[in-house]
Amino acid sequence: MSKRSQKLRIACSAGILYLSSSVLYADDFKPFFDISGLADAKLTFGDTELSTFDGGFGKTREGDGTNFRISQIALIGFAQLTPSLSAVAHVQHNPDLDSEVDVFEAFLRYRPVSTGRIRYTAKLGAMIPHVSAENKGRAWSNLFTLTNSAANTWIAEEVRPIGLDVSAEWRGDTFDAEIGATLFINNDNSGAGLALRGFVLNDQTVGIFGELRIPDVGLRVGQTRDPFREGDDRPGFAISARLTSQDYGEFLAYYSDNRATAGDFFNDNDRAWDTRFLTASYNHDLPGGIFVNLQGLIGTAETIAMGGPLGTNFSTVSLLFAKEFSDLQVAVRGELFDQNDTSNCPCPFLGEDGEALTIAATYRLGDHHRFIGEYLHVSSDREGATSNQPATFNENIFQLAYRLVF
């Protein structure tokens, strides 16, 4: 359990104690502040295609050859301001983005003390939806692999509700249930990267001021897309649900509609994308100490370009198994992804399909040190790649990483 989680539980327990003794917001409550984070250093060996970071259609973060880098540094500040009010700010360094230092999340959370079965929470700010059991590590890191699934890679790159989120949790004897709703802005360009580039698999997280590189096709050379911007002043919305049982596992679902006006121009002549998606996951601890996580994502993204609609229907599904052997954890994940071109204009061909296999081993040395080895294979077929011609890619990458968690 992270220091932040421990302190959250301590704060909640303290609040319940205050309430039971009829001393809510006791005079002796003292606000506290905590900083946690992580840093990743990676050595990679690959025979991959030109990465999308360099304008290609490769599916991985690294290109061909041997590379060493500090792939990310993240700092998370947490402040317990009152027994019910807290603040979180997640700042990161990502060397592959123009905005190398950026804010990934920043929000206020109001969670009144409750001794009953129902508990309410409200958050205001920039938040990433927690829709999978894989990315529940510190700084939204993956607990099982270095490389995120295709679905969670996209969410970390282009999905960042900036607004108000409210939820209600019911705590039962045998299961817990939670429903939530979010009203957000500044996501009118989400989906552009996925549509124009296709699914990718990496470990990067894009901050709210970050941009995505678009592959070089035709006149689109060296271009980027900013996923977090507002075009028509119409807020989007999202709804979520969670059901947790100790005997039957956890189910998560999240639906989002950015309600953007497809094709509307921003002030730099970039266009808004109307993007809607549903993602759901289920995880459970099987007999024999095996953990399983199944996640799927389906959606659509569309804009108007050159007189007609430009866009795709996209989907992906992944299945992960993991098992711990004392301080060693081994995980295997297989996944499929697909993108169907829905365009009706003389535009680049956006359809693709592919599959990926990830095998990872993580050795934990104490509470702060992780040594991770991973093999990733991605096979994909794209209707329009370089020069807008069909292409087949087979990519393999092996990674060794040291992760400091503090």
CSV table of C-alpha atoms in Angstrom, one decimal:
chain,number,residue,atom,x,y,z
A,1,MET,CA,0.0,0.0,0.0
A,2,SER,CA,1.3,3.4,-0.9
A,3,LYS,CA,2.0,6.1,1.7
A,4,ARG,CA,-0.8,8.2,0.2
A,5,SER,CA,-3.3,5.3,0.5
A,6,GLN,CA,-2.2,4.7,4.1
A,7,LYS,CA,-2.6,8.3,5.0
A,8,LEU,CA,-6.0,8.4,3.3
A,9,ARG,CA,-7.1,5.5,5.4
A,10,ILE,CA,-5.7,7.1,8.5
A,11,ALA,CA,-7.5,10.3,7.7
A,12,CYS,CA,-10.8,8.5,7.1
A,13,SER,CA,-10.4,6.4,10.3
A,14,ALA,CA,-9.7,9.6,12.2
A,15,GLY,CA,-12.8,11.3,10.7
A,16,ILE,CA,-15.0,8.4,11.8
A,17,LEU,CA,-13.6,8.5,15.3
A,18,TYR,CA,-14.3,12.2,15.5
A,19,LEU,CA,-17.9,11.7,14.2
A,20,SER,CA,-18.6,8.9,16.7
A,21,SER,CA,-17.6,11.1,19.5
A,22,SER,CA,-19.6,14.0,18.2
A,23,VAL,CA,-16.5,16.1,17.5
A,24,LEU,CA,-16.6,16.5,13.7
A,25,TYR,CA,-13.8,18.7,12.5
A,26,ALA,CA,-12.1,18.5,15.8
A,27,ASP,CA,-10.0,21.5,16.8
A,28,ASP,CA,-6.9,19.3,17.1
A,29,PHE,CA,-7.0,18.2,13.5
A,30,LYS,CA,-3.7,19.2,11.7
A,31,PRO,CA,-3.5,19.4,7.9
A,32,PHE,CA,-0.6,17.4,6.5
A,33,PHE,CA,1.2,17.2,3.2
A,34,ASP,CA,3.0,14.3,1.5
A,35,ILE,CA,5.0,13.8,-1.7
A,36,SER,CA,5.4,10.5,-3.4
A,37,GLY,CA,6.4,9.4,-6.9
A,38,LEU,CA,8.4,7.2,-9.1
A,39,ALA,CA,11.2,7.2,-11.7
A,40,ASP,CA,11.8,4.7,-14.5
A,41,ALA,CA,15.1,4.0,-16.3
A,42,LYS,CA,14.9,1.6,-19.3
A,43,LEU,CA,17.3,-0.2,-21.6
A,44,THR,CA,15.5,-1.5,-24.7
A,45,PHE,CA,16.5,-3.7,-27.6
A,46,GLY,CA,14.1,-3.7,-30.6
A,47,ASP,CA,13.6,-4.5,-34.3
A,48,THR,CA,10.6,-2.2,-34.4
A,49,GLU,CA,9.3,0.1,-37.1
A,50,LEU,CA,9.7,3.9,-37.0
A,51,SER,CA,7.9,5.0,-33.9
A,52,THR,CA,5.0,7.4,-34.0
A,53,PHE,CA,7.2,9.7,-31.8
A,54,ASP,CA,9.3,10.1,-35.0
A,55,GLY,CA,6.5,10.3,-37.5
A,56,GLY,CA,6.2,6.6,-38.3
A,57,PHE,CA,3.5,3.9,-37.8
A,58,GLY,CA,5.4,1.8,-35.3
A,59,LYS,CA,3.3,0.6,-32.4
A,60,THR,CA,5.9,0.9,-29.6
A,61,ARG,CA,7.6,3.9,-27.9
A,62,GLU,CA,11.1,2.9,-29.0
A,63,GLY,CA,12.4,2.5,-32.5
A,64,ASP,CA,14.9,0.1,-33.9
A,65,GLY,CA,18.2,-0.7,-32.2
A,66,THR,CA,19.4,-0.3,-28.6
A,67,ASN,CA,18.2,2.6,-26.5
A,68,PHE,CA,18.7,3.8,-22.9
A,69,ARG,CA,16.6,6.5,-21.3
A,70,ILE,CA,15.0,7.8,-18.2
A,71,SER,CA,11.5,7.3,-19.5
A,72,GLN,CA,9.6,9.2,-16.8
A,73,ILE,CA,9.8,10.9,-13.5
A,74,ALA,CA,6.6,11.6,-11.6
A,75,LEU,CA,5.9,13.5,-8.4
A,76,ILE,CA,2.5,13.3,-6.7
A,77,GLY,CA,1.7,15.9,-4.0
A,78,PHE,CA,-1.1,15.1,-1.6
A,79,ALA,CA,-2.5,17.5,1.0
A,80,GLN,CA,-5.2,16.6,3.6
A,81,LEU,CA,-6.7,20.0,4.2
A,82,THR,CA,-9.6,19.1,6.5
A,83,PRO,CA,-11.0,15.6,7.5
A,84,SER,CA,-13.1,15.8,4.4
A,85,LEU,CA,-11.1,17.9,1.9
A,86,SER,CA,-7.9,16.9,0.1
A,87,ALA,CA,-5.9,18.0,-2.9
A,88,VAL,CA,-3.8,16.0,-5.4
A,89,ALA,CA,-1.3,17.2,-8.0
A,90,HIS,CA,0.6,14.8,-10.2
A,91,VAL,CA,3.5,16.5,-12.1
A,92,GLN,CA,5.6,14.5,-14.6
A,93,HIS,CA,8.7,14.7,-16.8
A,94,ASN,CA,8.3,12.9,-20.2
A,95,PRO,CA,11.3,13.4,-22.5
A,96,ASP,CA,9.4,12.4,-25.6
A,97,LEU,CA,6.9,15.3,-25.5
A,98,ASP,CA,7.4,19.0,-26.4
A,99,SER,CA,6.1,19.8,-22.9
A,100,GLU,CA,8.6,17.7,-21.1
A,101,VAL,CA,7.4,18.9,-17.7
A,102,ASP,CA,3.6,18.8,-17.4
A,103,VAL,CA,0.6,18.2,-15.1
A,104,PHE,CA,-1.0,14.8,-15.5
A,105,GLU,CA,-3.7,15.2,-12.8
A,106,ALA,CA,-4.6,18.0,-10.4
A,107,PHE,CA,-7.9,18.1,-8.4
A,108,LEU,CA,-9.6,18.8,-5.2
A,109,ARG,CA,-11.5,16.0,-3.5
A,110,TYR,CA,-14.4,16.4,-1.1
A,111,ARG,CA,-15.3,13.2,0.8
A,112,PRO,CA,-17.4,13.8,3.9
A,113,VAL,CA,-16.9,11.4,6.8
A,114,SER,CA,-19.6,8.7,6.8
A,115,THR,CA,-20.4,5.9,9.2
A,116,GLY,CA,-23.3,4.6,7.2
A,117,ARG,CA,-23.5,2.4,4.1
A,118,ILE,CA,-23.5,5.3,1.6
A,119,ARG,CA,-20.6,7.6,1.0
A,120,TYR,CA,-20.4,10.5,-1.4
A,121,THR,CA,-17.3,12.0,-3.1
A,122,ALA,CA,-16.9,15.0,-5.4
A,123,LYS,CA,-13.7,15.9,-7.3
A,124,LEU,CA,-13.0,19.1,-9.2
A,125,GLY,CA,-10.1,19.5,-11.6
A,126,ALA,CA,-8.2,17.3,-14.2
A,127,MET,CA,-8.6,13.6,-13.6
A,128,ILE,CA,-7.9,10.4,-15.4
A,129,PRO,CA,-10.6,7.7,-15.2
A,130,HIS,CA,-9.4,4.6,-13.3
A,131,VAL,CA,-11.0,2.0,-15.6
A,132,SER,CA,-8.6,-1.0,-15.2
A,133,ALA,CA,-7.0,-3.0,-12.5
A,134,GLU,CA,-3.7,-2.9,-14.4
A,135,ASN,CA,-3.0,0.9,-14.0
A,136,LYS,CA,-3.5,1.2,-10.3
A,137,GLY,CA,0.1,1.8,-9.4
A,138,ARG,CA,1.6,5.1,-8.3
A,139,ALA,CA,1.4,7.8,-11.0
A,140,TRP,CA,-1.1,5.6,-12.9
A,141,SER,CA,1.7,3.1,-13.5
A,142,ASN,CA,1.0,-0.4,-14.6
A,143,LEU,CA,1.3,-3.0,-11.7
A,144,PHE,CA,2.0,-5.9,-14.0
A,145,THR,CA,3.9,-4.8,-17.2
A,146,LEU,CA,6.1,-2.0,-18.4
A,147,THR,CA,3.9,-1.5,-21.5
A,148,ASN,CA,0.3,-0.6,-21.1
A,149,SER,CA,-2.4,-2.3,-23.1
A,150,ALA,CA,-3.7,-0.6,-26.2
A,151,ALA,CA,-6.8,0.6,-24.5
A,152,ASN,CA,-5.0,2.1,-21.5
A,153,THR,CA,-2.2,3.6,-23.6
A,154,TRP,CA,-4.9,5.6,-25.5
A,155,ILE,CA,-6.7,6.6,-22.3
A,156,ALA,CA,-3.4,7.9,-20.8
A,157,GLU,CA,-2.7,9.9,-24.0
A,158,GLU,CA,-6.1,11.4,-25.0
A,159,VAL,CA,-8.7,11.0,-22.2
A,160,ARG,CA,-8.5,13.6,-19.4
A,161,PRO,CA,-11.8,14.9,-18.1
A,162,ILE,CA,-11.3,18.4,-16.7
A,163,GLY,CA,-14.4,19.3,-14.7
A,164,LEU,CA,-16.6,18.0,-11.9
A,165,ASP,CA,-16.9,14.4,-10.9
A,166,VAL,CA,-19.5,13.1,-8.3
A,167,SER,CA,-20.0,9.6,-7.1
A,168,ALA,CA,-21.9,7.6,-4.5
A,169,GLU,CA,-20.6,4.4,-3.0
A,170,TRP,CA,-22.8,1.8,-1.2
A,171,ARG,CA,-20.9,-0.4,1.2
A,172,GLY,CA,-22.7,-3.7,1.7
A,173,ASP,CA,-21.9,-6.9,3.7
A,174,THR,CA,-20.9,-9.0,0.7
A,175,PHE,CA,-20.2,-6.4,-2.0
A,176,ASP,CA,-19.7,-2.7,-2.7
A,177,ALA,CA,-21.2,-0.7,-5.5
A,178,GLU,CA,-20.4,2.7,-6.8
A,179,ILE,CA,-21.9,5.0,-9.5
A,180,GLY,CA,-20.5,8.2,-10.8
A,181,ALA,CA,-21.0,11.0,-13.3
A,182,THR,CA,-18.6,13.6,-14.7
A,183,LEU,CA,-19.2,16.9,-16.5
A,184,PHE,CA,-16.0,18.0,-18.3
A,185,ILE,CA,-14.5,20.4,-20.9
A,186,ASN,CA,-11.3,20.6,-22.9
A,187,ASN,CA,-11.5,17.2,-24.6
A,188,ASP,CA,-12.7,18.3,-28.0
A,189,ASN,CA,-9.6,17.0,-29.8
A,190,SER,CA,-9.5,13.6,-28.1
A,191,GLY,CA,-9.6,10.8,-30.6
A,192,ALA,CA,-7.6,12.6,-33.3
A,193,GLY,CA,-4.4,10.8,-32.4
A,194,LEU,CA,-6.1,7.4,-32.3
A,195,ALA,CA,-7.9,7.9,-35.6
A,196,LEU,CA,-5.0,9.2,-37.6
A,197,ARG,CA,-2.3,7.0,-36.1
A,198,GLY,CA,-4.1,3.9,-34.9
A,199,PHE,CA,-3.6,2.0,-31.6
A,200,VAL,CA,-0.2,2.0,-30.0
A,201,LEU,CA,1.3,0.3,-27.0
A,202,ASN,CA,3.6,2.2,-24.7
A,203,ASP,CA,4.0,3.5,-21.2
A,204,GLN,CA,3.8,7.2,-21.8
A,205,THR,CA,1.3,9.5,-20.1
A,206,VAL,CA,0.5,12.8,-21.8
A,207,GLY,CA,0.0,15.9,-19.6
A,208,ILE,CA,-2.9,18.3,-20.0
A,209,PHE,CA,-0.6,20.7,-22.0
A,210,GLY,CA,1.0,17.9,-24.1
A,211,GLU,CA,0.7,17.0,-27.8
A,212,LEU,CA,0.7,13.8,-29.8
A,213,ARG,CA,2.8,13.3,-32.9
A,214,ILE,CA,0.9,12.4,-36.0
A,215,PRO,CA,2.5,10.0,-38.6
A,216,ASP,CA,3.9,11.6,-41.7
A,217,VAL,CA,1.4,11.0,-44.5
A,218,GLY,CA,0.9,13.3,-47.5
A,219,LEU,CA,1.0,16.9,-46.4
A,220,ARG,CA,0.8,15.9,-42.7
A,221,VAL,CA,4.6,16.0,-42.0
A,222,GLY,CA,5.8,16.8,-38.5
A,223,GLN,CA,2.3,17.6,-37.3
A,224,THR,CA,1.0,17.1,-33.7
A,225,ARG,CA,-2.4,17.1,-32.1
A,226,ASP,CA,-3.3,18.6,-28.8
A,227,PRO,CA,-6.0,16.3,-27.3
A,228,PHE,CA,-7.0,18.6,-24.4
A,229,ARG,CA,-8.7,21.7,-25.8
A,230,GLU,CA,-12.2,23.2,-26.1
A,231,GLY,CA,-13.8,24.2,-29.3
A,232,ASP,CA,-17.6,24.7,-29.0
A,233,ASP,CA,-18.0,25.5,-25.3
A,234,ARG,CA,-20.3,22.4,-25.0
A,235,PRO,CA,-19.3,20.3,-22.0
A,236,GLY,CA,-18.9,16.5,-22.4
A,237,PHE,CA,-20.1,13.9,-19.9
A,238,ALA,CA,-19.1,10.5,-18.6
A,239,ILE,CA,-20.8,8.0,-16.4
A,240,SER,CA,-19.2,5.1,-14.5
A,241,ALA,CA,-20.0,2.1,-12.4
A,242,ARG,CA,-18.1,-0.2,-10.2
A,243,LEU,CA,-19.2,-3.5,-8.5
A,244,THR,CA,-16.8,-5.2,-6.1
A,245,SER,CA,-17.1,-8.5,-4.3
A,246,GLN,CA,-14.5,-10.4,-2.4
A,247,ASP,CA,-15.8,-13.7,-3.7
A,248,TYR,CA,-16.5,-12.7,-7.3
A,249,GLY,CA,-14.0,-10.0,-8.2
A,250,GLU,CA,-14.4,-6.4,-9.5
A,251,PHE,CA,-16.3,-5.0,-12.5
A,252,LEU,CA,-15.7,-1.5,-13.8
A,253,ALA,CA,-17.4,0.3,-16.6
A,254,TYR,CA,-17.0,3.8,-18.0
A,255,TYR,CA,-18.8,5.6,-20.9
A,256,SER,CA,-17.7,9.0,-22.2
A,257,ASP,CA,-19.0,11.4,-24.9
A,258,ASN,CA,-17.0,14.6,-25.4
A,259,ARG,CA,-20.0,16.1,-27.3
A,260,ALA,CA,-17.6,18.0,-29.7
A,261,THR,CA,-18.9,19.5,-32.9
A,262,ALA,CA,-17.2,17.4,-35.5
A,263,GLY,CA,-15.1,19.5,-37.9
A,264,ASP,CA,-15.3,22.8,-36.0
A,265,PHE,CA,-12.1,24.8,-36.3
A,266,PHE,CA,-9.9,25.8,-33.4
A,267,ASN,CA,-8.1,29.1,-33.7
A,268,ASP,CA,-5.1,27.4,-35.3
A,269,ASN,CA,-7.3,25.7,-38.0
A,270,ASP,CA,-7.1,22.3,-36.3
A,271,ARG,CA,-10.5,20.5,-36.2
A,272,ALA,CA,-12.6,19.1,-33.4
A,273,TRP,CA,-13.3,15.4,-33.1
A,274,ASP,CA,-16.6,14.0,-31.9
A,275,THR,CA,-15.4,11.0,-29.8
A,276,ARG,CA,-17.5,8.5,-27.8
A,277,PHE,CA,-16.3,5.3,-26.2
A,278,LEU,CA,-17.2,2.6,-23.7
A,279,THR,CA,-14.6,0.6,-21.7
A,280,ALA,CA,-15.3,-2.2,-19.2
A,281,SER,CA,-13.0,-4.5,-17.3
A,282,TYR,CA,-13.3,-7.4,-14.9
A,283,ASN,CA,-10.7,-8.7,-12.6
A,284,HIS,CA,-10.6,-11.6,-10.1
A,285,ASP,CA,-8.2,-13.7,-8.0
A,286,LEU,CA,-8.5,-17.3,-9.3
A,287,PRO,CA,-7.5,-20.4,-7.4
A,288,GLY,CA,-3.8,-21.0,-7.2
A,289,GLY,CA,-3.0,-17.3,-6.6
A,290,ILE,CA,-3.6,-16.4,-10.3
A,291,PHE,CA,-4.9,-12.9,-11.0
A,292,VAL,CA,-6.9,-12.3,-14.2
A,293,ASN,CA,-8.0,-9.0,-15.8
A,294,LEU,CA,-10.2,-8.8,-18.9
A,295,GLN,CA,-10.7,-5.4,-20.5
A,296,GLY,CA,-12.5,-4.2,-23.6
A,297,LEU,CA,-12.9,-0.8,-25.3
A,298,ILE,CA,-15.2,0.2,-28.2
A,299,GLY,CA,-15.9,3.6,-29.6
A,300,THR,CA,-16.0,6.0,-32.5
A,301,ALA,CA,-14.1,9.2,-33.5
A,302,GLU,CA,-15.1,11.5,-36.3
A,303,THR,CA,-14.4,14.9,-37.8
A,304,ILE,CA,-15.2,16.7,-41.1
A,305,ALA,CA,-12.4,17.2,-43.6
A,306,MET,CA,-12.2,18.0,-47.3
A,307,GLY,CA,-16.0,18.0,-47.6
A,308,GLY,CA,-16.8,14.8,-45.9
A,309,PRO,CA,-16.6,12.8,-42.6
A,310,LEU,CA,-13.2,11.5,-41.6
A,311,GLY,CA,-13.1,9.0,-38.8
A,312,THR,CA,-13.1,5.4,-37.5
A,313,ASN,CA,-14.8,2.9,-35.3
A,314,PHE,CA,-12.3,1.4,-33.0
A,315,SER,CA,-12.2,-1.6,-30.6
A,316,THR,CA,-9.7,-3.5,-28.5
A,317,VAL,CA,-9.8,-6.4,-26.0
A,318,SER,CA,-7.0,-7.7,-23.7
A,319,LEU,CA,-6.7,-10.6,-21.3
A,320,LEU,CA,-4.0,-10.6,-18.6
A,321,PHE,CA,-2.9,-13.4,-16.2
A,322,ALA,CA,-0.4,-12.7,-13.4
A,323,LYS,CA,1.0,-14.8,-10.5
A,324,GLU,CA,3.3,-13.9,-7.6
A,325,PHE,CA,6.1,-16.1,-6.4
A,326,SER,CA,7.3,-14.4,-3.2
A,327,ASP,CA,9.0,-11.2,-4.4
A,328,LEU,CA,8.7,-12.2,-8.1
A,329,GLN,CA,5.6,-11.5,-10.2
A,330,VAL,CA,5.1,-13.0,-13.7
A,331,ALA,CA,2.4,-11.6,-16.1
A,332,VAL,CA,1.2,-12.5,-19.6
A,333,ARG,CA,-1.2,-10.4,-21.6
A,334,GLY,CA,-2.6,-11.0,-25.0
A,335,GLU,CA,-4.7,-8.5,-26.9
A,336,LEU,CA,-6.5,-7.7,-30.2
A,337,PHE,CA,-7.2,-4.3,-31.7
A,338,ASP,CA,-9.1,-3.1,-34.7
A,339,GLN,CA,-10.0,0.2,-36.4
A,340,ASN,CA,-12.6,0.5,-39.2
A,341,ASP,CA,-12.5,3.5,-41.5
A,342,THR,CA,-15.8,5.3,-41.7
A,343,SER,CA,-14.6,8.2,-43.8
A,344,ASN,CA,-16.4,9.5,-46.9
A,345,CYS,CA,-13.8,11.8,-48.4
A,346,PRO,CA,-10.5,11.6,-50.3
A,347,CYS,CA,-8.6,11.2,-47.1
A,348,PRO,CA,-5.9,8.9,-45.7
A,349,PHE,CA,-7.0,5.3,-45.2
A,350,LEU,CA,-7.5,4.8,-41.5
A,351,GLY,CA,-8.4,1.1,-41.1
A,352,GLU,CA,-6.1,-1.3,-39.3
A,353,ASP,CA,-6.1,-4.5,-37.2
A,354,GLY,CA,-3.5,-6.2,-35.1
A,355,GLU,CA,-2.6,-8.3,-32.1
A,356,ALA,CA,0.0,-8.1,-29.3
A,357,LEU,CA,1.6,-10.3,-26.7
A,358,THR,CA,3.3,-9.0,-23.6
A,359,ILE,CA,5.3,-11.1,-21.1
A,360,ALA,CA,6.8,-9.4,-18.1
A,361,ALA,CA,8.6,-10.4,-14.9
A,362,THR,CA,8.9,-8.0,-11.9
A,363,TYR,CA,11.2,-8.5,-8.9
A,364,ARG,CA,10.4,-6.3,-5.9
A,365,LEU,CA,13.3,-5.5,-3.6
A,366,GLY,CA,11.8,-3.9,-0.5
A,367,ASP,CA,9.2,-1.2,-0.8
A,368,HIS,CA,11.0,1.1,-3.2
A,369,HIS,CA,12.9,-0.9,-5.8
A,370,ARG,CA,11.5,-2.7,-8.9
A,371,PHE,CA,13.5,-4.6,-11.5
A,372,ILE,CA,11.4,-5.4,-14.6
A,373,GLY,CA,12.0,-7.4,-17.7
A,374,GLU,CA,9.5,-7.5,-20.6
A,375,TYR,CA,9.1,-8.9,-24.0
A,376,LEU,CA,6.6,-7.3,-26.4
A,377,HIS,CA,5.5,-8.5,-29.8
A,378,VAL,CA,3.1,-6.5,-32.0
A,379,SER,CA,1.7,-7.6,-35.4
A,380,SER,CA,-0.5,-5.2,-37.3
A,381,ASP,CA,-1.9,-4.5,-40.8
A,382,ARG,CA,-2.7,-0.9,-41.8
A,383,GLU,CA,-4.8,0.1,-44.9
A,384,GLY,CA,-2.8,3.3,-45.3
A,385,ALA,CA,0.7,3.8,-43.9
A,386,THR,CA,3.6,5.6,-45.4
A,387,SER,CA,2.6,7.1,-48.8
A,388,ASN,CA,-0.9,6.0,-47.8
A,389,GLN,CA,-0.2,2.4,-49.0
A,390,PRO,CA,-1.2,-0.8,-47.2
A,391,ALA,CA,1.6,-2.1,-44.9
A,392,THR,CA,2.2,-5.0,-42.5
A,393,PHE,CA,4.4,-4.6,-39.4
A,394,ASN,CA,5.9,-7.2,-37.1
A,395,GLU,CA,7.6,-5.6,-34.2
A,396,ASN,CA,9.6,-7.1,-31.3
A,397,ILE,CA,11.0,-5.3,-28.3
A,398,PHE,CA,12.8,-6.5,-25.1
A,399,GLN,CA,13.0,-4.1,-22.2
A,400,LEU,CA,15.0,-4.1,-18.9
A,401,ALA,CA,13.9,-1.4,-16.4
A,402,TYR,CA,14.7,-0.2,-12.9
A,403,ARG,CA,11.8,1.6,-11.2
A,404,LEU,CA,12.3,3.7,-8.0
A,405,VAL,CA,9.1,4.1,-6.0
A,406,PHE,CA,9.1,6.6,-3.2
